Short mmCIF file of C-alpha atoms and ligand atoms in Angstrom, two decimals:
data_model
loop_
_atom_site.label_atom_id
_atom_site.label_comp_id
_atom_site.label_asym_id
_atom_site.label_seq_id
_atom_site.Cartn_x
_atom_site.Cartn_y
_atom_site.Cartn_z
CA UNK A 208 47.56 6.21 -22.55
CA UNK A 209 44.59 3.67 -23.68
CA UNK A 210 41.83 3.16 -21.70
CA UNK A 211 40.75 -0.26 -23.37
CA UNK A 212 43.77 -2.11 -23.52
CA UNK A 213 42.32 -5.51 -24.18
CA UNK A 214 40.30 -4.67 -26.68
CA UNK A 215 41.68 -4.31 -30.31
CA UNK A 216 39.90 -2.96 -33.96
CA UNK A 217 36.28 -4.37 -34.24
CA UNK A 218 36.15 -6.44 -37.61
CA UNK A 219 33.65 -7.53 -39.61
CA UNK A 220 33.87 -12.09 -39.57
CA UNK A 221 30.52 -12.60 -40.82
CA UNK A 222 27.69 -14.93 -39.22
CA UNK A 223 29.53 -17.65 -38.16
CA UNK A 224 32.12 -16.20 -35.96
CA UNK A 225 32.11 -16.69 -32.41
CA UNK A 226 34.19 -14.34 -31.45
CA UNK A 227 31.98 -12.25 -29.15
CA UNK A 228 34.29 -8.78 -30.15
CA UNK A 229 33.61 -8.93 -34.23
CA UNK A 230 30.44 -7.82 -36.36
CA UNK A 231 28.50 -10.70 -37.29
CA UNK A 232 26.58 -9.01 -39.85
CA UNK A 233 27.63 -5.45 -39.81
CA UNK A 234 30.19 -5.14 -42.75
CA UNK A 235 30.97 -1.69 -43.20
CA UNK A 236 32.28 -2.34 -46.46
CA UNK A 237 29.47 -4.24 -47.64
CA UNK A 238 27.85 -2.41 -50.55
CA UNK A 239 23.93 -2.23 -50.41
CA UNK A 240 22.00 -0.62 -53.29
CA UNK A 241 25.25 1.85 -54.45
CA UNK A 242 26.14 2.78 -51.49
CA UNK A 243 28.02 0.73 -48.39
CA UNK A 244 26.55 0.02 -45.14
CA UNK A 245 28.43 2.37 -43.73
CA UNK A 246 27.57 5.75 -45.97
CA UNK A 247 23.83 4.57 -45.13
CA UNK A 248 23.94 3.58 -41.44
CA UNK A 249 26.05 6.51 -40.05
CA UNK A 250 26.37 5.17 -36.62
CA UNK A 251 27.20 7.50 -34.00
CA UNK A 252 27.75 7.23 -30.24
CA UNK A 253 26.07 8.74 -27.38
CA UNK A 254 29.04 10.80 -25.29
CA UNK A 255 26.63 10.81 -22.25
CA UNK A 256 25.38 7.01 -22.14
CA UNK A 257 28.70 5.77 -22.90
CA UNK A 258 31.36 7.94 -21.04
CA UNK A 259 29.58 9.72 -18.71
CA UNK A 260 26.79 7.93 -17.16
CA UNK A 261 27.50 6.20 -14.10
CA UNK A 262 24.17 3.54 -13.51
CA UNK A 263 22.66 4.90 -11.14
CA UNK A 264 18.62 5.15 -11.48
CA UNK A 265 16.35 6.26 -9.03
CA UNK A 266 16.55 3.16 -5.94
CA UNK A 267 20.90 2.71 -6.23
CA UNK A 268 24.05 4.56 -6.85
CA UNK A 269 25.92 4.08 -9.61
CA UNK A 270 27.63 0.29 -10.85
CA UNK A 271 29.83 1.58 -13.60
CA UNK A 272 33.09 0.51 -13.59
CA UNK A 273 35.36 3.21 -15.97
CA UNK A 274 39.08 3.37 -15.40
CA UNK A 275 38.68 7.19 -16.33
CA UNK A 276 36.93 7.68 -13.46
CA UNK A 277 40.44 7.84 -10.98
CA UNK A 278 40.56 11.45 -12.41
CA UNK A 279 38.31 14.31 -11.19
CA UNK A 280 37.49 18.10 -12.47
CA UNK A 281 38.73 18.71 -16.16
CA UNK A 282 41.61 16.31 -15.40
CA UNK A 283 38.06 13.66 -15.66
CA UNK A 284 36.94 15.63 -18.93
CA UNK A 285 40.27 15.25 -20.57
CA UNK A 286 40.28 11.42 -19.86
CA UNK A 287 36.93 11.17 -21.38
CA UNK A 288 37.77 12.46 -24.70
CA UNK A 289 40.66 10.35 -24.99
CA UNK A 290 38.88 7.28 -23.70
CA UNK A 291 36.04 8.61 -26.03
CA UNK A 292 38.23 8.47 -29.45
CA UNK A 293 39.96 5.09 -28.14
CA UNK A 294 36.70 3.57 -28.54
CA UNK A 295 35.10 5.25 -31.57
CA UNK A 296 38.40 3.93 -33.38
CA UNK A 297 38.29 0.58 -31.91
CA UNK A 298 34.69 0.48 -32.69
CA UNK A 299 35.16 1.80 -36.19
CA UNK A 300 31.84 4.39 -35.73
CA UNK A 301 31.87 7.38 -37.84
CA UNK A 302 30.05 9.67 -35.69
CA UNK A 303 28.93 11.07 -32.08
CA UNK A 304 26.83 13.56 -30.15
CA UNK A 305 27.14 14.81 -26.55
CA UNK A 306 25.25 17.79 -24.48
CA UNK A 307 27.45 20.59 -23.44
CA UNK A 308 27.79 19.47 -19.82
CA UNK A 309 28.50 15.78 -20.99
CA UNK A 310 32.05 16.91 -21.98
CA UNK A 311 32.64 19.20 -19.60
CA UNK A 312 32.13 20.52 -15.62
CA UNK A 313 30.08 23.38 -14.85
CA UNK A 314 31.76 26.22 -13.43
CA UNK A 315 30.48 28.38 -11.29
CA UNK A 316 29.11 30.76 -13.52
CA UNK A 317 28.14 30.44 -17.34
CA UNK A 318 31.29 32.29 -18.29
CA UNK A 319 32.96 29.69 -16.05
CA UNK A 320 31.41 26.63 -17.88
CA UNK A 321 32.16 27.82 -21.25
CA UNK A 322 36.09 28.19 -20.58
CA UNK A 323 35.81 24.89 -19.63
CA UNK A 324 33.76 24.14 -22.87
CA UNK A 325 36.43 26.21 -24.48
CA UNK A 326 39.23 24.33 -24.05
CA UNK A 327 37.50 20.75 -23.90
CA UNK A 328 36.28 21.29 -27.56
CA UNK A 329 39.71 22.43 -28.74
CA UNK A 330 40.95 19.06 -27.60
CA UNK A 331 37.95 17.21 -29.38
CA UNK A 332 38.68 19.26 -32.42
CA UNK A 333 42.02 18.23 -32.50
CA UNK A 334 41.10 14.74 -31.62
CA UNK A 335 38.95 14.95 -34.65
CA UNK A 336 41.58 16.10 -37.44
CA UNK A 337 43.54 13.44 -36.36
CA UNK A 338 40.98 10.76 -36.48
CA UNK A 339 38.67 11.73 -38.79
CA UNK A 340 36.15 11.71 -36.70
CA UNK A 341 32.68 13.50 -37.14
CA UNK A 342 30.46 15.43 -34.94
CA UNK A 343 26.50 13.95 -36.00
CA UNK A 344 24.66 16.79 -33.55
CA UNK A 345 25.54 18.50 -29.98
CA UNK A 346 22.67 20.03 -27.68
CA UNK A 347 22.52 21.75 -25.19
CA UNK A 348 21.40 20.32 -21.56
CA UNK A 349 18.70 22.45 -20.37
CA UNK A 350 17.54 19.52 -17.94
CA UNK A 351 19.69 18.46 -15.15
CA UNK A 352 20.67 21.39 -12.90
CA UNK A 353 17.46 22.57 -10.69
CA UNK A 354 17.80 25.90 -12.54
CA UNK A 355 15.79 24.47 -15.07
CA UNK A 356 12.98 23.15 -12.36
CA UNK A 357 10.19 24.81 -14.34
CA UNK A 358 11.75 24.09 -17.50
CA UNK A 359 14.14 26.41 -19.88
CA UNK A 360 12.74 28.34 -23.03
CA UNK A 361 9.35 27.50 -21.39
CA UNK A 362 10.20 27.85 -17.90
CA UNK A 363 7.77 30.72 -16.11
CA UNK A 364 11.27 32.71 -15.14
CA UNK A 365 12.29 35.65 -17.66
CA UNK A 366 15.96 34.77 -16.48
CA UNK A 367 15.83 30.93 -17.19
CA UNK A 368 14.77 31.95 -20.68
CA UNK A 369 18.14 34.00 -20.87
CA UNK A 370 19.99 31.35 -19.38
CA UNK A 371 18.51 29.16 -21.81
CA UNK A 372 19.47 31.36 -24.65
CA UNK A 373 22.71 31.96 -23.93
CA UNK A 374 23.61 28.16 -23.15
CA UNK A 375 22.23 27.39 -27.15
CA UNK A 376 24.12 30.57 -28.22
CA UNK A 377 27.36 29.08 -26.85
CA UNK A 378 26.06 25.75 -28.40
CA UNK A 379 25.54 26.61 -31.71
CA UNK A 380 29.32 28.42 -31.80
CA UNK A 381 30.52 24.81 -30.88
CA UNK A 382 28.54 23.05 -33.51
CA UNK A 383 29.98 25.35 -36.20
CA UNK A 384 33.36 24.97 -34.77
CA UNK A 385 33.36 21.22 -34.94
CA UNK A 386 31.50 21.18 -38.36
CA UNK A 387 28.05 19.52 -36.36
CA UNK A 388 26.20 18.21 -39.42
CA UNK A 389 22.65 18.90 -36.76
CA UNK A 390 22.37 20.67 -34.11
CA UNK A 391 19.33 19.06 -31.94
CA UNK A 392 16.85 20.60 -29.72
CA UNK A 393 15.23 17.89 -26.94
CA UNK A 394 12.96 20.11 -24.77
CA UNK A 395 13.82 17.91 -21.74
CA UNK A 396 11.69 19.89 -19.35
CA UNK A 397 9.67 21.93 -21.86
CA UNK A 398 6.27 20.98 -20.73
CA UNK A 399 4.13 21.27 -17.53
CA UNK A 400 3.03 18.95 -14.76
CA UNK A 401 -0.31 20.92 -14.45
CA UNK A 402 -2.63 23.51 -15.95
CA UNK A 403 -3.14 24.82 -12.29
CA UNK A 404 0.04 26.63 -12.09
CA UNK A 405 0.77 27.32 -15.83
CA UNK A 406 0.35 29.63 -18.89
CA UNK A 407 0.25 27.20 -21.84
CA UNK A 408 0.00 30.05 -24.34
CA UNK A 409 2.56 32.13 -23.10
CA UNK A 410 4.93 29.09 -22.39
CA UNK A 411 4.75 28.04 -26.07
CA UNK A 412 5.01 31.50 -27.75
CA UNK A 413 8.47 31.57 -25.74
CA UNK A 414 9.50 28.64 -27.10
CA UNK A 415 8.73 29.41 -30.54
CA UNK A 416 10.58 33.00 -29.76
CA UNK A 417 13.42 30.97 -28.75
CA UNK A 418 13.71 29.13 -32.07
CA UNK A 419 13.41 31.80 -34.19
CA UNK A 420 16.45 33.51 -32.22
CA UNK A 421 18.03 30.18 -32.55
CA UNK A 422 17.68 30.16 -35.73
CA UNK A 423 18.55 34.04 -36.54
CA UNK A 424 21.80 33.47 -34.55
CA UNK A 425 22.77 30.65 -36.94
CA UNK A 426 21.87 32.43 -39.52
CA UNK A 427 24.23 35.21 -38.57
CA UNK A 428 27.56 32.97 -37.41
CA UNK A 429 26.83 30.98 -40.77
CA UNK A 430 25.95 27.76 -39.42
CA UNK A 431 24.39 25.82 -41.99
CA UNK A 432 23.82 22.30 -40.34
CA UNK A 433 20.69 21.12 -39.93
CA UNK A 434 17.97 22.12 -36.92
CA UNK A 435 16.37 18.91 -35.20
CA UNK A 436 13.63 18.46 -32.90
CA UNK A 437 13.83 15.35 -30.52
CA UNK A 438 10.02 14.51 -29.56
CA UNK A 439 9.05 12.98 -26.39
CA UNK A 440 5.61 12.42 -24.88
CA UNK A 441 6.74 12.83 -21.45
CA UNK A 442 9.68 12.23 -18.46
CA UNK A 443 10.25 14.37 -16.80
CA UNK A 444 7.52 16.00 -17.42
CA UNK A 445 3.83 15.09 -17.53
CA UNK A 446 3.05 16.40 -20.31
CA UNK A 447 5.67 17.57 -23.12
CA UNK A 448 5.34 20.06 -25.96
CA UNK A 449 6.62 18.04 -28.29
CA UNK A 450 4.64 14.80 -27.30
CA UNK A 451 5.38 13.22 -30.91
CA UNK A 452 6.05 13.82 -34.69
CA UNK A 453 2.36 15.43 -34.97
CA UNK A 454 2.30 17.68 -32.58
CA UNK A 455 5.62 18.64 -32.92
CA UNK A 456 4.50 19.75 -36.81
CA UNK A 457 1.99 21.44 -35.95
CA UNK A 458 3.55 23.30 -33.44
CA UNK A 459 6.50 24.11 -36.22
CA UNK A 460 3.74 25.24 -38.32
CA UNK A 461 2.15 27.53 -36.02
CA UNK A 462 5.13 29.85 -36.05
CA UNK A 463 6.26 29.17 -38.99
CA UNK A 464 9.21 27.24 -38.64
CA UNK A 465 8.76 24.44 -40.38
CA UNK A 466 11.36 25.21 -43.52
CA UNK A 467 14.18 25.49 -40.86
CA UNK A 468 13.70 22.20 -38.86
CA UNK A 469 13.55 18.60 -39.33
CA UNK A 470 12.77 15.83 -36.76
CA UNK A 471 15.10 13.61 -34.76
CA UNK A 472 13.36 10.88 -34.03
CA UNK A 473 13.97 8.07 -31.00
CA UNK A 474 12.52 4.39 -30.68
CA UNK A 475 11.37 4.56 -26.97
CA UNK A 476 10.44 8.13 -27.02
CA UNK A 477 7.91 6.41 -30.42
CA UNK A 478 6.36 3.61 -27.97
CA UNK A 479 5.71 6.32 -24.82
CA UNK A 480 3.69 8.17 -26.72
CA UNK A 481 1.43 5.11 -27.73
CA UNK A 482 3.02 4.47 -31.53
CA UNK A 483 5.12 2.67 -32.90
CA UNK A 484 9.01 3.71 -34.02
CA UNK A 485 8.26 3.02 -37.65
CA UNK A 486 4.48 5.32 -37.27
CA UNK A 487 7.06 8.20 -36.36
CA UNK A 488 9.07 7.08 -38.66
CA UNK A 489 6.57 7.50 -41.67
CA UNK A 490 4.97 10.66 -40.32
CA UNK A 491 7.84 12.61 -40.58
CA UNK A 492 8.89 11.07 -43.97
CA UNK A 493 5.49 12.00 -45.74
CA UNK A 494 5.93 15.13 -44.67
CA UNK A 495 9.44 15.70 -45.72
CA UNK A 496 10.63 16.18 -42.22
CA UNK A 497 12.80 12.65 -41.22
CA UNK A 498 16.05 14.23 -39.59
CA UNK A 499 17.68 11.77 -38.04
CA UNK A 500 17.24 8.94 -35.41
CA UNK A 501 18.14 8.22 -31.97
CA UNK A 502 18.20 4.26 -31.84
CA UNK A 503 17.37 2.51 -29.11
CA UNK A 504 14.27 0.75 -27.92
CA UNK A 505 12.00 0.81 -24.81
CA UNK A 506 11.17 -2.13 -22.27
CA UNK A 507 7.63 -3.12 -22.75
CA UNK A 508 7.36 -4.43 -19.69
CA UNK A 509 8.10 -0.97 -18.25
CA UNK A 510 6.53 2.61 -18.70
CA UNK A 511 9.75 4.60 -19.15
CA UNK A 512 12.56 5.83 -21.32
CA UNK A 513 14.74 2.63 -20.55
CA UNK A 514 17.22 3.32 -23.31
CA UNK A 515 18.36 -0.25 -24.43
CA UNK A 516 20.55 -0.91 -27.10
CA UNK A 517 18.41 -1.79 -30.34
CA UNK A 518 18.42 -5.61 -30.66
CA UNK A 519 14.24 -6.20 -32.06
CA UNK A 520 15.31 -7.01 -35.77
CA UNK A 521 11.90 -6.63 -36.49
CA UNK A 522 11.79 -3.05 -35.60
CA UNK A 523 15.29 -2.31 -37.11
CA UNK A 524 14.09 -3.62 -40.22
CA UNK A 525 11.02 -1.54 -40.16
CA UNK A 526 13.10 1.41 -39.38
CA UNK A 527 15.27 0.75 -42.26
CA UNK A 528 12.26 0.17 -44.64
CA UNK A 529 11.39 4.07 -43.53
CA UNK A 530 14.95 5.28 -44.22
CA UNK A 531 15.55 3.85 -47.43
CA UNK A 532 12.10 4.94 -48.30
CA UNK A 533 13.38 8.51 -47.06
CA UNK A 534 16.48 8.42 -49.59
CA UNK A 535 18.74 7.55 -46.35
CA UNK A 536 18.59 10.46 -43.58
CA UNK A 537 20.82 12.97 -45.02
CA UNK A 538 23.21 14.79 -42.96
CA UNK A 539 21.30 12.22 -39.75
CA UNK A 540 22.43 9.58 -38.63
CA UNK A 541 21.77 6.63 -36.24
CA UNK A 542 22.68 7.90 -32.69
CA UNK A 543 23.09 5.12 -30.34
CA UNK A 544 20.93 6.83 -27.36
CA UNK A 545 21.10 3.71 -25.41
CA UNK A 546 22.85 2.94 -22.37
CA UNK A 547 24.27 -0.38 -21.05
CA UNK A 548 21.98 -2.33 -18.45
CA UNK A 549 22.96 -0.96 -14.76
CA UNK A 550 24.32 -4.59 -14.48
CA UNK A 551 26.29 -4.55 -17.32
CA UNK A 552 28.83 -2.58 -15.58
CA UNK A 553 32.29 -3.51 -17.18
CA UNK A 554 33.86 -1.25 -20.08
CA UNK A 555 33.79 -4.18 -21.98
CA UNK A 556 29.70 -4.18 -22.12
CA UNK A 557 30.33 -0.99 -23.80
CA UNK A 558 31.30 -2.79 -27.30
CA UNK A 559 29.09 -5.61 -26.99
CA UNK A 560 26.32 -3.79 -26.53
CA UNK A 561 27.53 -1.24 -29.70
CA UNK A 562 28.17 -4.75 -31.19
CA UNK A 563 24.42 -5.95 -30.95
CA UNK A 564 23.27 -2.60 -31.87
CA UNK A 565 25.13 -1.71 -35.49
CA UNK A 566 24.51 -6.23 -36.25
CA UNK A 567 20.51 -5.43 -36.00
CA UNK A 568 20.79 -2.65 -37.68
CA UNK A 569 22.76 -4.21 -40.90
CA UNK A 570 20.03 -6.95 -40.46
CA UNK A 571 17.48 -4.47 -40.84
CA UNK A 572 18.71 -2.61 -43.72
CA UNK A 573 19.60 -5.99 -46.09
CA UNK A 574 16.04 -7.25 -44.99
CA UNK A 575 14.32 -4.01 -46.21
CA UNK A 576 16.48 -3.51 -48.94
CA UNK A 577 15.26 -7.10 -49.83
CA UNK A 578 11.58 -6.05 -49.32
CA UNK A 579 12.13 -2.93 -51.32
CA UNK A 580 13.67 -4.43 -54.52
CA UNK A 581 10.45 -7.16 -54.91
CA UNK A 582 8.36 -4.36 -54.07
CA UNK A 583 6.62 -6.83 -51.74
CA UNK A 584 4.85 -4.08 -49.61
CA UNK A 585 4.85 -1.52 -52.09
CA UNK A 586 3.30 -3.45 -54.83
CA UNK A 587 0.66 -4.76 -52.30
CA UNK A 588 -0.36 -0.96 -51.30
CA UNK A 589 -0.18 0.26 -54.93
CA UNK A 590 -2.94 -2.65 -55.88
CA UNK A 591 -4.70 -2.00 -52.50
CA UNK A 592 -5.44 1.69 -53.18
CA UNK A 593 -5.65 1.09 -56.79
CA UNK A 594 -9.69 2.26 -57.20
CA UNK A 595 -7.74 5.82 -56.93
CA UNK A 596 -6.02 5.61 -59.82
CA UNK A 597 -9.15 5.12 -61.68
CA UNK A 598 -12.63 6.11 -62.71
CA UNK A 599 -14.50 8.12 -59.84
CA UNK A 600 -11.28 7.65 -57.38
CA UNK A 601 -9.61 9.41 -60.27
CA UNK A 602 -11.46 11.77 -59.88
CA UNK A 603 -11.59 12.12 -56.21
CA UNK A 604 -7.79 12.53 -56.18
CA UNK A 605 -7.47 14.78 -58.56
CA UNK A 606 -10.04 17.21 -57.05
CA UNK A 607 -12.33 17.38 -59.95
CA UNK A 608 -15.70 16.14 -58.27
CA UNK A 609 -18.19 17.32 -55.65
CA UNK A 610 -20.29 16.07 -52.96
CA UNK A 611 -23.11 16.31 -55.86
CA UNK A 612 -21.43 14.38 -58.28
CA UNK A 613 -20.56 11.59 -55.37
CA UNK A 614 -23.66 11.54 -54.30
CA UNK A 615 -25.20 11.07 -58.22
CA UNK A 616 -22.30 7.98 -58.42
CA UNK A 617 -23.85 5.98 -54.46
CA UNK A 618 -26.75 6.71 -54.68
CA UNK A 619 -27.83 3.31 -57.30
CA UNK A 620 -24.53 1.57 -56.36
CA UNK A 621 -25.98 -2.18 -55.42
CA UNK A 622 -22.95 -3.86 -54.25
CA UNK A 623 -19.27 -2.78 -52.98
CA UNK A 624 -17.24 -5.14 -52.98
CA UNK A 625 -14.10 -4.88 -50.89
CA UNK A 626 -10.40 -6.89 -50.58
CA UNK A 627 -8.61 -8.33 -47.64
CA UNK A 628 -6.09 -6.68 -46.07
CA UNK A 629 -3.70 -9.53 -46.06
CA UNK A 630 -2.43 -8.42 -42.70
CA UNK A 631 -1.46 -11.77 -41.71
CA UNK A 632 0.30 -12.77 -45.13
CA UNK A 633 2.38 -9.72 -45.00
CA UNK A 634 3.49 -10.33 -41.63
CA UNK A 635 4.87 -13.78 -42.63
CA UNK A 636 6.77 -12.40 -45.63
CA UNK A 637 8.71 -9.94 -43.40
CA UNK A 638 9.50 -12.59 -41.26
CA UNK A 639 10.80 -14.40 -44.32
CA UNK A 640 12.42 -11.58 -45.79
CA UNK A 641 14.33 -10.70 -41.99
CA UNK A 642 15.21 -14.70 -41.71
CA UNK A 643 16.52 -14.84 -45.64
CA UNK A 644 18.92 -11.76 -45.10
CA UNK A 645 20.10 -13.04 -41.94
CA UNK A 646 21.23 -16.52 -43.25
CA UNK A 647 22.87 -14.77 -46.07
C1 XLS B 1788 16.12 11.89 -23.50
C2 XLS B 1788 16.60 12.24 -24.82
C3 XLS B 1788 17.98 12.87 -24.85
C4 XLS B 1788 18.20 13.54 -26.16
C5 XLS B 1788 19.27 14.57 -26.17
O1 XLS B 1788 15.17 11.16 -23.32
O2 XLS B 1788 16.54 11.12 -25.63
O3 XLS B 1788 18.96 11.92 -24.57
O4 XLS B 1788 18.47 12.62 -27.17
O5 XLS B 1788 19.06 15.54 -25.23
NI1 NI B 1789 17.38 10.93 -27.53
NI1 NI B 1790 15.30 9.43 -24.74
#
C-alpha cells in the first residue's frame, strides 16, 4: 500500500528547474572535497515532526491532514512505518531518529509499552534490511506523559527516576538492535521552574547517577554508538540543566563524563539561549565535543522552539563552515527537527519543506567549502592573532613568561598600535562566497 501516491523519487535537476518536487542544489552525488554531498550531509528525518505530529499548538487542535491517520492503536503504528520508509525512499534521506513513544502506543504498563515497542521495531528492522535504511539516534521521551511533571532523572520522585531508568534501559536495547550510530539524551523536563520548591544539588547528582548507569548498561549489552546530549536553555522548563554547550561541559566535567559523551546540537535551541547556532557550533568543536546537529531554525519574531525547516543560507553556511572545520560530524548527522507550519497541512508540505531544507544545506556546504579552500577567514584570523606567534606573544603562549617579565616588557612601551577588525569586509565576502556557490 503507498501512502504518497503522487509523489515519485526526488531527483537532483539543478538550479534552473522549476519543478517544485526536485533538488535544486542538493546533488547527492555531487562530490565536494573527496567526499559526496551525501557522505557529508547525512540527512535524517524526524519520525515525530513528520509522522506523528498532528499541528496542534497551544490555542487549536490539530490541521494535519495524513491518510495514515484512518487507522488507530498499533494498526496506526504499523501505517506509520510504512508511510515512514515510503517517504525516506522517495526522499532519498539516509537516515532518521524517533523517541520511543513516536513509533509506538503506550500500554498500560511499561511492560505493556515495550511489547508494543517490541514488535514495532522488528517491523522497522526489517523495513531497514530491505531498504537500507539507517537509524542516526533514538531517545527516549521522558516529557509528555504527566508522570514526568517534575521531570525524569531529575524529577523529586525516587520512582520517576526508576521509571526513567528503565524507559533508557529499554532504549538503549533498541538502539543496539537497530545498529543506532547515537543514542541522544534531551532532558526535556530536566530542570526546575523555581528554587522555592527544589534541591538543585541533589537533582543534578541524580542526573549524573543516571548517566553513569546509562552508560555502564551500554557498556555491558556492548553498545558502542555514540552518547549525545541535546542542550536547551529552556521550554518546558524555566530553567534547564543543560541551558547550552557550556554548561552542559561543565556539567559533563563535574562527574566525569566527558570521555563518554558528545553534544547534539540544535539551531533554535542555539538562539533561546541568547547565541548563535554557529557559537554552539564552535564551542563544542574546540573542545572536541561536536556530535551531531538537529537542523532547524527559530522564528525571531517569536520567543520559542518554533522548529522551522532550515531555509537562512547564511546560517547553513555558517553551520557548514563549523562541520567541515570539525572533519564532518562523524557517526552525526543532520536531523531535520523541524516541523511543517500548522498551515502547511497537506502530506505534500512534507517534501517541500525536506526539499528547502537538504537545498540550503548543499548551499551552505559548497559556500564554506569555497571559504575554506581560499582560506578567506582562516587566513584573516591567522594574521589577526599573529603577535602570538612571535616575540613576547611567543612567549605568552608557550607559558614561558611571568607577570614580572610582562610587566618589565609595558612598562616603557610608548605606543600600541592595533588593526581593524574588518568586520564589515568579511561580512561582504560571505555574502559573495554564498551568492558565487549558488549561481554555480
Ligand atoms: C525539543 C528537542 C527534541 C529532541 C529530542 O525541543 O529538540 O525534539 O531533539 O528529544
Ligand atoms: Ni532537537
Ligand atoms: Ni527543539
Amino acid at each position: 500500500m503507498s501512502y504518497f501516491t503522487a509523489i515519485n523519487r526526488i531527483k537532483y535537476e539543478g538550479k534552473s528547474s522549476k519543478n517544485p518536487l526536485s533538488f535544486k542544489y542538493y546533488n547527492p552525488e555531487e562530490v565536494i572535497a573527496g567526499k559526496t554531498m551525501e557522505e557529508i550531509l547525512r540527512f535524517g528525518v524526524a519520525y515525530w515532526h513528520t509522522f506523528t505530529m498532528d499541528g496542534s499548538d497551544p490555542f487549536g487542535n490539530g490541521t494535519m491532514i495524513r491518510n495514515w491517520d484512518r487507522y488507530s492503536g498499533m494498526d496506526l503504528a504499523k501505517a506509520r512505518v510504512e508511510a515512514s520508509f515510503e517517504f525516506y525512499e522517495k526522499l532519498n534521506v539516509p537516515y532518521f531518529c524517533f523517541h520511543d513513544i513516536d513509533i509506538a502506543p503506550e500500554g498500560n504498563s511499561l511492560r505493556e509499552t515495550n511489547k508494543n515497542l517490541d514488535e514495532i521495531v522488528q517491523l522497522i528492522k526489517t523495513n531497514m534490511e530491505s531498504s537500507g535504511m539507517k537509524l542516526l539516534w533514538n531517545t527516549a521521551n521522558m516529557f509528555t506523559h504527566p508522570r514526568f511533571v517534575h521531570g525524569a532523572a531529575t524529577s523529586v520522585n525516587a520512582d520517576v527516576f526508576a521509571y526513567s531508568a528503565a524507559k533508557v534501559k529499554k532504549g538503549l536495547e533498541v538502539a543496539k538492535e537497530l545498529g543506532a550510530e547515537n543514542y541522544v539524551f534531551w532532558g526535556g523536563r530536566e530542570g526546575y521552574e523555581t528554587l522555592l520548591n527544589t534541591n538543585m544539588k541533589l537533582e543534578l547528582d541524580n542526573l549524573g547517577r543516571f548517566f553513569h548507569m546509562a552508560v555502564d548498561y551500554a557498556k555491558e549489552i556492548g553498545y558502542t554508538g555514540q552518547f549525545l546530549i541535546e542542550p536547551k536553555p529552556k521550554e518546558p522548563t524555566t530553567h534547564q540543566y543543560d541551558f547550552d554547550v557550556a554548561t552542559g561541559l561543565a556539567f559533563l566535567h563535574t562527574y566525569d563524563l566527558q570521555d563518554q559523551f558528545k553534544f547534539n546540537i540544535e539551531a533554535n535551541h542555539a538562539t533561546l539561549a541568547g547565541h548563535t547556532f554557529e557559537h554552539e557550533l564552535h564551542y563544542a568543536r574546540v573542545h572536541g565535543m561536536l556530535g551531531s546537529v538537529d537542523a532547524n531554525q527559530g522564528d525571531p519574531l517569536l520567543g520559542w522552539d518554533t522548529d522551522e525547516f532550515p531555509t537562512d543560507l547564511y546560517t547553513a553556511t555558517l553551520a557548514m563552515y563549523e562541520i567541515l572545520k570539525n572533519g564532518g560530524l562523524g557517526s552525526g548527522g543532520l536531523n531535520f527537527d523541524a516541523k511543517v507550519r500548522r498551515g502547511s497541512f497537506e502530506q505534500e508540505d512534507l517534501f517541500h519543506a525536506h526539499i528547502a531544507g537538504m537545498d540550503s544545506y548543499a548551499v551552505g556546504l559548497k559556500a564554506a567549502q569555497k571559504l575554506l579552500n581560499d582560506r578567506v577567514l582562516e587566513g584573516f584570523i591567522e594574521e589577526r592573532y599573529s603577535s602570538f606567534s612571535r616575540d613576547i606573544g611567543k612567549e605568552i603562549t608557550e607559558g614561558t613568561t611571568n607577570f614580572h617579565e610582562l610587566e618589565k616588557y609595558a612598562l616603557d612601551l610608548r605606543t600600541v598600535s592595533n588593526q581593524s577588525g574588518r568586520t564589515e569586509r568579511l561580512k561582504a565576502l560571505v555574502n559573495q562566497y554564498i551568492l558565487t556557490a549558488a549561481a554555480e
